[in-house]
Amino acid sequence: MKALVLSESLAAARARLAEALQDAGRPVSGARLLAVSKTKPAALIREAWHLGQRDFGENYVQEALDKQAELADLDDIVWHFIGPLQSNKTRAVAEHFAWVHSLDREKIAQRLNDQRPAGLGPLNVCLQVNISDEPSKSGVLLAELPALAEAVLAMPALRLRGLMAIPAPAEDREAQRVPFARLREALAALQERFPDAPLDTLSMGMTADLEAAVVEGATLVRLGTAIFGERAARQESP
């Protein structure tokens, strides 16, 4: 994708988010774009940065580390890890990311906590919820969410910010809203249970269901295809 096309697609994504927020009766600052840049070259991320984008989401640790090294001069870029996280990759994520959206196990949380460099401050984390109860999908079940949240809140090198989910696909807007509403309600329950925690984030909504997510309170919307175009297939391990 050339810079001119990227400028158009990024502007369109921003306009789409702004319109969705307006339609939902929410302030334009109520949600921000997380540009999902997995499989995209560092040069394209740099172009997006020059266009004002700061938050970027990556799924593959080594690919992300290579890009981070190439873009090290962009000191205000914010890296989010949004993919499945394996035990042998936690140190790299703890050392090189500002956010993790896909935390769903206490074991992984403990490793991130223990491996987070003190000089970086706490790592912002979202708990990934298997909101549609899909056997093949990662995420903590709603019934197990309070216990995991309590464990993470006790870890000083982690800052629990909220919840993330990738619901099962649905074509109808109303059907799309159902799991997002469930996630919003789950966050509200955690906010009531842990009133001193900085629980302010709902990472939900992608290219196909942005509007439904925004209506239900999304604060971070993960857009990849809408900004960067179709992705190439990837076979490597995360």
PDB file of C-alpha atoms in Angstrom:
ATOM      1  CA  MET A   1       0.000   0.000   0.000  1.00  0.00           C
ATOM      2  CA  LYS A   2       1.474   3.360  -0.994  1.00  0.00           C
ATOM      3  CA  ALA A   3       1.548   6.302   1.390  1.00  0.00           C
ATOM      4  CA  LEU A   4      -1.200   8.155  -0.465  1.00  0.00           C
ATOM      5  CA  VAL A   5      -3.542   5.186  -0.242  1.00  0.00           C
ATOM      6  CA  LEU A   6      -2.645   4.651   3.410  1.00  0.00           C
ATOM      7  CA  SER A   7      -3.458   8.272   4.153  1.00  0.00           C
ATOM      8  CA  GLU A   8      -6.883   7.767   2.600  1.00  0.00           C
ATOM      9  CA  SER A   9      -7.635   4.484   4.366  1.00  0.00           C
ATOM     10  CA  LEU A  10      -6.462   5.785   7.745  1.00  0.00           C
ATOM     11  CA  ALA A  11      -8.545   8.932   7.332  1.00  0.00           C
ATOM     12  CA  ALA A  12     -11.546   6.786   6.400  1.00  0.00           C
ATOM     13  CA  ALA A  13     -11.028   4.568   9.464  1.00  0.00           C
ATOM     14  CA  ARG A  14     -10.858   7.623  11.723  1.00  0.00           C
ATOM     15  CA  ALA A  15     -13.983   9.063  10.150  1.00  0.00           C
ATOM     16  CA  ARG A  16     -15.803   5.765  10.541  1.00  0.00           C
ATOM     17  CA  LEU A  17     -14.894   5.589  14.232  1.00  0.00           C
ATOM     18  CA  ALA A  18     -15.897   9.214  14.785  1.00  0.00           C
ATOM     19  CA  GLU A  19     -19.256   8.625  13.093  1.00  0.00           C
ATOM     20  CA  ALA A  20     -19.872   5.487  15.150  1.00  0.00           C
ATOM     21  CA  LEU A  21     -19.115   7.381  18.363  1.00  0.00           C
ATOM     22  CA  GLN A  22     -21.420  10.214  17.332  1.00  0.00           C
ATOM     23  CA  ASP A  23     -24.220   7.793  16.454  1.00  0.00           C
ATOM     24  CA  ALA A  24     -23.777   6.126  19.853  1.00  0.00           C
ATOM     25  CA  GLY A  25     -24.008   9.475  21.646  1.00  0.00           C
ATOM     26  CA  ARG A  26     -20.433   9.205  22.861  1.00  0.00           C
ATOM     27  CA  PRO A  27     -17.665  11.836  22.752  1.00  0.00           C
ATOM     28  CA  VAL A  28     -15.238  11.636  19.850  1.00  0.00           C
ATOM     29  CA  SER A  29     -12.478  10.972  22.392  1.00  0.00           C
ATOM     30  CA  GLY A  30     -14.341   7.963  23.785  1.00  0.00           C
ATOM     31  CA  ALA A  31     -12.438   5.388  21.739  1.00  0.00           C
ATOM     32  CA  ARG A  32      -9.213   5.266  19.770  1.00  0.00           C
ATOM     33  CA  LEU A  33      -7.891   3.231  16.898  1.00  0.00           C
ATOM     34  CA  LEU A  34      -5.418   0.434  17.441  1.00  0.00           C
ATOM     35  CA  ALA A  35      -3.813  -0.192  14.045  1.00  0.00           C
ATOM     36  CA  VAL A  36      -3.245  -3.939  13.690  1.00  0.00           C
ATOM     37  CA  SER A  37       0.027  -4.064  11.805  1.00  0.00           C
ATOM     38  CA  LYS A  38       0.854  -7.771  11.923  1.00  0.00           C
ATOM     39  CA  THR A  39       2.509  -9.036   8.706  1.00  0.00           C
ATOM     40  CA  LYS A  40       2.905  -5.426   7.522  1.00  0.00           C
ATOM     41  CA  PRO A  41       6.395  -3.968   6.954  1.00  0.00           C
ATOM     42  CA  ALA A  42       7.993  -1.448   9.286  1.00  0.00           C
ATOM     43  CA  ALA A  43       8.019   1.124   6.489  1.00  0.00           C
ATOM     44  CA  LEU A  44       4.221   1.081   6.382  1.00  0.00           C
ATOM     45  CA  ILE A  45       4.027   1.530  10.155  1.00  0.00           C
ATOM     46  CA  ARG A  46       6.375   4.494   9.841  1.00  0.00           C
ATOM     47  CA  GLU A  47       4.068   6.035   7.231  1.00  0.00           C
ATOM     48  CA  ALA A  48       1.088   5.565   9.541  1.00  0.00           C
ATOM     49  CA  TRP A  49       3.070   7.159  12.369  1.00  0.00           C
ATOM     50  CA  HIS A  50       3.779  10.188  10.194  1.00  0.00           C
ATOM     51  CA  LEU A  51       0.010  10.388   9.639  1.00  0.00           C
ATOM     52  CA  GLY A  52      -0.543  10.640  13.387  1.00  0.00           C
ATOM     53  CA  GLN A  53      -1.187   7.010  14.341  1.00  0.00           C
ATOM     54  CA  ARG A  54       0.547   6.006  17.578  1.00  0.00           C
ATOM     55  CA  ASP A  55      -1.002   2.712  18.757  1.00  0.00           C
ATOM     56  CA  PHE A  56      -0.002  -0.427  16.849  1.00  0.00           C
ATOM     57  CA  GLY A  57      -0.989  -4.046  17.512  1.00  0.00           C
ATOM     58  CA  GLU A  58       1.211  -7.048  16.780  1.00  0.00           C
ATOM     59  CA  ASN A  59       0.526 -10.786  17.045  1.00  0.00           C
ATOM     60  CA  TYR A  60       3.934 -12.336  16.423  1.00  0.00           C
ATOM     61  CA  VAL A  61       6.741 -11.666  18.875  1.00  0.00           C
ATOM     62  CA  GLN A  62       9.820 -11.974  16.664  1.00  0.00           C
ATOM     63  CA  GLU A  63       8.226 -10.069  13.809  1.00  0.00           C
ATOM     64  CA  ALA A  64       7.314  -7.307  16.240  1.00  0.00           C
ATOM     65  CA  LEU A  65      10.794  -7.151  17.748  1.00  0.00           C
ATOM     66  CA  ASP A  66      12.319  -6.759  14.287  1.00  0.00           C
ATOM     67  CA  LYS A  67       9.948  -3.877  13.521  1.00  0.00           C
ATOM     68  CA  GLN A  68      10.577  -2.247  16.880  1.00  0.00           C
ATOM     69  CA  ALA A  69      14.315  -2.283  16.231  1.00  0.00           C
ATOM     70  CA  GLU A  70      13.801  -0.682  12.824  1.00  0.00           C
ATOM     71  CA  LEU A  71      11.473   1.950  14.259  1.00  0.00           C
ATOM     72  CA  ALA A  72      13.415   2.668  17.451  1.00  0.00           C
ATOM     73  CA  ASP A  73      13.666   6.367  16.560  1.00  0.00           C
ATOM     74  CA  LEU A  74       9.881   6.742  16.954  1.00  0.00           C
ATOM     75  CA  ASP A  75      10.031   7.171  20.702  1.00  0.00           C
ATOM     76  CA  ASP A  76       6.316   7.849  21.245  1.00  0.00           C
ATOM     77  CA  ILE A  77       5.022   4.805  19.389  1.00  0.00           C
ATOM     78  CA  VAL A  78       2.887   2.524  21.588  1.00  0.00           C
ATOM     79  CA  TRP A  79       3.195  -1.209  21.000  1.00  0.00           C
ATOM     80  CA  HIS A  80       0.316  -3.534  21.915  1.00  0.00           C
ATOM     81  CA  PHE A  81       0.672  -7.317  21.909  1.00  0.00           C
ATOM     82  CA  ILE A  82      -2.683  -8.767  20.860  1.00  0.00           C
ATOM     83  CA  GLY A  83      -1.924 -12.368  19.906  1.00  0.00           C
ATOM     84  CA  PRO A  84      -1.793 -15.655  21.831  1.00  0.00           C
ATOM     85  CA  LEU A  85       1.089 -15.555  24.282  1.00  0.00           C
ATOM     86  CA  GLN A  86       3.264 -18.597  24.936  1.00  0.00           C
ATOM     87  CA  SER A  87       5.380 -19.034  28.063  1.00  0.00           C
ATOM     88  CA  ASN A  88       8.643 -18.903  26.132  1.00  0.00           C
ATOM     89  CA  LYS A  89       7.761 -15.496  24.682  1.00  0.00           C
ATOM     90  CA  THR A  90       6.705 -13.678  27.856  1.00  0.00           C
ATOM     91  CA  ARG A  91      10.105 -12.114  28.600  1.00  0.00           C
ATOM     92  CA  ALA A  92      10.320 -10.451  25.190  1.00  0.00           C
ATOM     93  CA  VAL A  93       6.776  -9.122  25.524  1.00  0.00           C
ATOM     94  CA  ALA A  94       7.359  -7.909  29.082  1.00  0.00           C
ATOM     95  CA  GLU A  95      10.472  -6.048  27.954  1.00  0.00           C
ATOM     96  CA  HIS A  96       9.260  -4.549  24.680  1.00  0.00           C
ATOM     97  CA  PHE A  97       5.529  -3.809  24.842  1.00  0.00           C
ATOM     98  CA  ALA A  98       3.393  -1.228  26.632  1.00  0.00           C
ATOM     99  CA  TRP A  99       0.180  -3.273  26.449  1.00  0.00           C
ATOM    100  CA  VAL A 100      -0.903  -6.921  26.359  1.00  0.00           C
ATOM    101  CA  HIS A 101      -4.503  -7.588  25.334  1.00  0.00           C
ATOM    102  CA  SER A 102      -4.494 -11.383  25.347  1.00  0.00           C
ATOM    103  CA  LEU A 103      -3.808 -12.352  28.972  1.00  0.00           C
ATOM    104  CA  ASP A 104      -5.975 -15.311  29.962  1.00  0.00           C
ATOM    105  CA  ARG A 105      -3.941 -17.381  32.446  1.00  0.00           C
ATOM    106  CA  GLU A 106      -2.448 -16.666  35.847  1.00  0.00           C
ATOM    107  CA  LYS A 107       0.753 -18.509  34.902  1.00  0.00           C
ATOM    108  CA  ILE A 108       1.371 -16.125  31.995  1.00  0.00           C
ATOM    109  CA  ALA A 109       0.475 -13.143  34.163  1.00  0.00           C
ATOM    110  CA  GLN A 110       3.000 -14.169  36.785  1.00  0.00           C
ATOM    111  CA  ARG A 111       5.734 -14.551  34.197  1.00  0.00           C
ATOM    112  CA  LEU A 112       4.985 -11.122  32.721  1.00  0.00           C
ATOM    113  CA  ASN A 113       5.015  -9.622  36.204  1.00  0.00           C
ATOM    114  CA  ASP A 114       8.312 -11.238  37.142  1.00  0.00           C
ATOM    115  CA  GLN A 115       9.981 -10.348  33.836  1.00  0.00           C
ATOM    116  CA  ARG A 116       8.815  -6.741  33.486  1.00  0.00           C
ATOM    117  CA  PRO A 117      11.824  -4.399  33.817  1.00  0.00           C
ATOM    118  CA  ALA A 118      11.301  -2.057  36.764  1.00  0.00           C
ATOM    119  CA  GLY A 119      12.421   0.954  34.744  1.00  0.00           C
ATOM    120  CA  LEU A 120       9.517   0.607  32.308  1.00  0.00           C
ATOM    121  CA  GLY A 121       6.747   0.906  34.866  1.00  0.00           C
ATOM    122  CA  PRO A 122       3.779  -1.473  35.047  1.00  0.00           C
ATOM    123  CA  LEU A 123       2.679  -3.324  31.912  1.00  0.00           C
ATOM    124  CA  ASN A 124      -0.884  -2.450  30.895  1.00  0.00           C
ATOM    125  CA  VAL A 125      -2.909  -5.643  30.468  1.00  0.00           C
ATOM    126  CA  CYS A 126      -6.383  -6.639  29.346  1.00  0.00           C
ATOM    127  CA  LEU A 127      -7.838 -10.026  30.177  1.00  0.00           C
ATOM    128  CA  GLN A 128      -9.020 -11.866  27.087  1.00  0.00           C
ATOM    129  CA  VAL A 129     -12.489 -13.306  27.637  1.00  0.00           C
ATOM    130  CA  ASN A 130     -13.892 -16.179  25.606  1.00  0.00           C
ATOM    131  CA  ILE A 131     -17.131 -14.259  25.390  1.00  0.00           C
ATOM    132  CA  SER A 132     -18.855 -16.634  22.949  1.00  0.00           C
ATOM    133  CA  ASP A 133     -17.732 -19.800  24.800  1.00  0.00           C
ATOM    134  CA  GLU A 134     -16.023 -21.178  21.712  1.00  0.00           C
ATOM    135  CA  PRO A 135     -14.007 -24.351  22.436  1.00  0.00           C
ATOM    136  CA  SER A 136     -11.341 -23.457  19.871  1.00  0.00           C
ATOM    137  CA  LYS A 137     -10.802 -19.863  21.035  1.00  0.00           C
ATOM    138  CA  SER A 138      -8.426 -18.500  23.654  1.00  0.00           C
ATOM    139  CA  GLY A 139      -9.738 -16.589  26.634  1.00  0.00           C
ATOM    140  CA  VAL A 140     -10.879 -16.980  30.198  1.00  0.00           C
ATOM    141  CA  LEU A 141     -14.498 -17.972  30.757  1.00  0.00           C
ATOM    142  CA  LEU A 142     -16.746 -15.404  32.410  1.00  0.00           C
ATOM    143  CA  ALA A 143     -17.171 -17.589  35.493  1.00  0.00           C
ATOM    144  CA  GLU A 144     -13.408 -17.643  36.000  1.00  0.00           C
ATOM    145  CA  LEU A 145     -12.848 -13.954  35.291  1.00  0.00           C
ATOM    146  CA  PRO A 146     -13.103 -12.516  38.838  1.00  0.00           C
ATOM    147  CA  ALA A 147     -10.488 -14.903  40.220  1.00  0.00           C
ATOM    148  CA  LEU A 148      -8.040 -14.130  37.425  1.00  0.00           C
ATOM    149  CA  ALA A 149      -8.622 -10.393  37.803  1.00  0.00           C
ATOM    150  CA  GLU A 150      -7.969 -10.600  41.533  1.00  0.00           C
ATOM    151  CA  ALA A 151      -4.717 -12.476  40.939  1.00  0.00           C
ATOM    152  CA  VAL A 152      -3.503  -9.973  38.350  1.00  0.00           C
ATOM    153  CA  LEU A 153      -4.404  -6.996  40.534  1.00  0.00           C
ATOM    154  CA  ALA A 154      -2.047  -8.378  43.183  1.00  0.00           C
ATOM    155  CA  MET A 155       0.912  -8.295  40.758  1.00  0.00           C
ATOM    156  CA  PRO A 156       2.763  -4.977  41.121  1.00  0.00           C
ATOM    157  CA  ALA A 157       4.412  -4.978  37.695  1.00  0.00           C
ATOM    158  CA  LEU A 158       1.063  -5.330  35.902  1.00  0.00           C
ATOM    159  CA  ARG A 159      -1.708  -2.753  35.596  1.00  0.00           C
ATOM    160  CA  LEU A 160      -5.050  -4.362  34.871  1.00  0.00           C
ATOM    161  CA  ARG A 161      -6.821  -1.964  32.513  1.00  0.00           C
ATOM    162  CA  GLY A 162      -9.803  -3.963  31.276  1.00  0.00           C
ATOM    163  CA  LEU A 163     -11.083  -6.713  29.017  1.00  0.00           C
ATOM    164  CA  MET A 164     -10.652  -7.893  25.443  1.00  0.00           C
ATOM    165  CA  ALA A 165     -12.738 -10.260  23.342  1.00  0.00           C
ATOM    166  CA  ILE A 166     -13.039 -11.577  19.806  1.00  0.00           C
ATOM    167  CA  PRO A 167     -16.662 -12.762  19.526  1.00  0.00           C
ATOM    168  CA  ALA A 168     -17.884 -15.357  17.079  1.00  0.00           C
ATOM    169  CA  PRO A 169     -18.756 -13.674  13.750  1.00  0.00           C
ATOM    170  CA  ALA A 170     -22.300 -12.407  13.260  1.00  0.00           C
ATOM    171  CA  GLU A 171     -23.698 -10.610  10.229  1.00  0.00           C
ATOM    172  CA  ASP A 172     -26.550  -8.755  11.882  1.00  0.00           C
ATOM    173  CA  ARG A 173     -25.695  -5.599  13.866  1.00  0.00           C
ATOM    174  CA  GLU A 174     -27.982  -6.523  16.743  1.00  0.00           C
ATOM    175  CA  ALA A 175     -26.482  -9.989  16.952  1.00  0.00           C
ATOM    176  CA  GLN A 176     -23.009  -8.451  16.964  1.00  0.00           C
ATOM    177  CA  ARG A 177     -23.936  -6.281  19.926  1.00  0.00           C
ATOM    178  CA  VAL A 178     -24.896  -9.181  22.202  1.00  0.00           C
ATOM    179  CA  PRO A 179     -21.391 -10.446  23.107  1.00  0.00           C
ATOM    180  CA  PHE A 180     -20.033  -6.902  23.299  1.00  0.00           C
ATOM    181  CA  ALA A 181     -22.780  -6.025  25.782  1.00  0.00           C
ATOM    182  CA  ARG A 182     -21.838  -9.101  27.787  1.00  0.00           C
ATOM    183  CA  LEU A 183     -18.216  -7.956  27.903  1.00  0.00           C
ATOM    184  CA  ARG A 184     -19.253  -4.442  28.946  1.00  0.00           C
ATOM    185  CA  GLU A 185     -21.348  -5.904  31.754  1.00  0.00           C
ATOM    186  CA  ALA A 186     -18.420  -8.084  32.837  1.00  0.00           C
ATOM    187  CA  LEU A 187     -16.178  -5.023  33.067  1.00  0.00           C
ATOM    188  CA  ALA A 188     -18.816  -3.151  35.054  1.00  0.00           C
ATOM    189  CA  ALA A 189     -19.003  -6.066  37.500  1.00  0.00           C
ATOM    190  CA  LEU A 190     -15.224  -5.974  37.945  1.00  0.00           C
ATOM    191  CA  GLN A 191     -15.302  -2.199  38.446  1.00  0.00           C
ATOM    192  CA  GLU A 192     -17.863  -2.671  41.219  1.00  0.00           C
ATOM    193  CA  ARG A 193     -15.903  -5.515  42.804  1.00  0.00           C
ATOM    194  CA  PHE A 194     -12.519  -3.743  42.567  1.00  0.00           C
ATOM    195  CA  PRO A 195     -13.368  -0.015  42.812  1.00  0.00           C
ATOM    196  CA  ASP A 196      -9.748   1.098  43.194  1.00  0.00           C
ATOM    197  CA  ALA A 197      -8.501  -0.684  40.066  1.00  0.00           C
ATOM    198  CA  PRO A 198      -7.847   1.357  36.877  1.00  0.00           C
ATOM    199  CA  LEU A 199     -10.404  -0.624  34.884  1.00  0.00           C
ATOM    200  CA  ASP A 200     -11.185   1.720  32.007  1.00  0.00           C
ATOM    201  CA  THR A 201     -10.612  -0.297  28.826  1.00  0.00           C
ATOM    202  CA  LEU A 202     -12.773  -2.408  26.533  1.00  0.00           C
ATOM    203  CA  SER A 203     -10.641  -3.700  23.662  1.00  0.00           C
ATOM    204  CA  MET A 204     -13.280  -4.903  21.241  1.00  0.00           C
ATOM    205  CA  GLY A 205     -14.437  -4.408  17.708  1.00  0.00           C
ATOM    206  CA  MET A 206     -12.657  -4.971  14.412  1.00  0.00           C
ATOM    207  CA  THR A 207     -13.237  -4.035  10.782  1.00  0.00           C
ATOM    208  CA  ALA A 208     -16.442  -6.079  10.447  1.00  0.00           C
ATOM    209  CA  ASP A 209     -18.121  -5.054  13.708  1.00  0.00           C
ATOM    210  CA  LEU A 210     -16.710  -1.677  14.763  1.00  0.00           C
ATOM    211  CA  GLU A 211     -20.099   0.038  15.031  1.00  0.00           C
ATOM    212  CA  ALA A 212     -21.622  -2.648  17.250  1.00  0.00           C
ATOM    213  CA  ALA A 213     -18.593  -2.526  19.556  1.00  0.00           C
ATOM    214  CA  VAL A 214     -18.701   1.261  19.836  1.00  0.00           C
ATOM    215  CA  VAL A 215     -22.387   1.262  20.754  1.00  0.00           C
ATOM    216  CA  GLU A 216     -21.543  -1.112  23.600  1.00  0.00           C
ATOM    217  CA  GLY A 217     -18.677   0.965  24.943  1.00  0.00           C
ATOM    218  CA  ALA A 218     -15.467  -0.024  23.147  1.00  0.00           C
ATOM    219  CA  THR A 219     -12.521   2.202  24.072  1.00  0.00           C
ATOM    220  CA  LEU A 220      -9.917   0.543  21.829  1.00  0.00           C
ATOM    221  CA  VAL A 221     -10.989  -0.673  18.386  1.00  0.00           C
ATOM    222  CA  ARG A 222      -8.576  -3.011  16.597  1.00  0.00           C
ATOM    223  CA  LEU A 223      -8.521  -2.273  12.863  1.00  0.00           C
ATOM    224  CA  GLY A 224      -6.138  -3.968  10.459  1.00  0.00           C
ATOM    225  CA  THR A 225      -7.722  -4.635   7.087  1.00  0.00           C
ATOM    226  CA  ALA A 226      -9.566  -1.307   7.058  1.00  0.00           C
ATOM    227  CA  ILE A 227      -6.273   0.558   7.463  1.00  0.00           C
ATOM    228  CA  PHE A 228      -3.597  -1.601   5.821  1.00  0.00           C
ATOM    229  CA  GLY A 229      -5.573  -3.805   3.450  1.00  0.00           C
ATOM    230  CA  GLU A 230      -5.623  -7.590   3.259  1.00  0.00           C
ATOM    231  CA  ARG A 231      -2.878  -9.494   5.032  1.00  0.00           C
ATOM    232  CA  ALA A 232      -0.643 -12.165   3.595  1.00  0.00           C
ATOM    233  CA  ALA A 233      -1.029 -15.619   5.115  1.00  0.00           C
ATOM    234  CA  ARG A 234       1.504 -16.474   7.787  1.00  0.00           C
ATOM    235  CA  GLN A 235       2.581 -19.915   8.954  1.00  0.00           C
ATOM    236  CA  GLU A 236       5.189 -19.105  11.604  1.00  0.00           C
ATOM    237  CA  SER A 237       4.629 -19.677  15.308  1.00  0.00           C
ATOM    238  CA  PRO A 238       3.716 -16.646  17.412  1.00  0.00           C
TER     239      PRO A 238
END
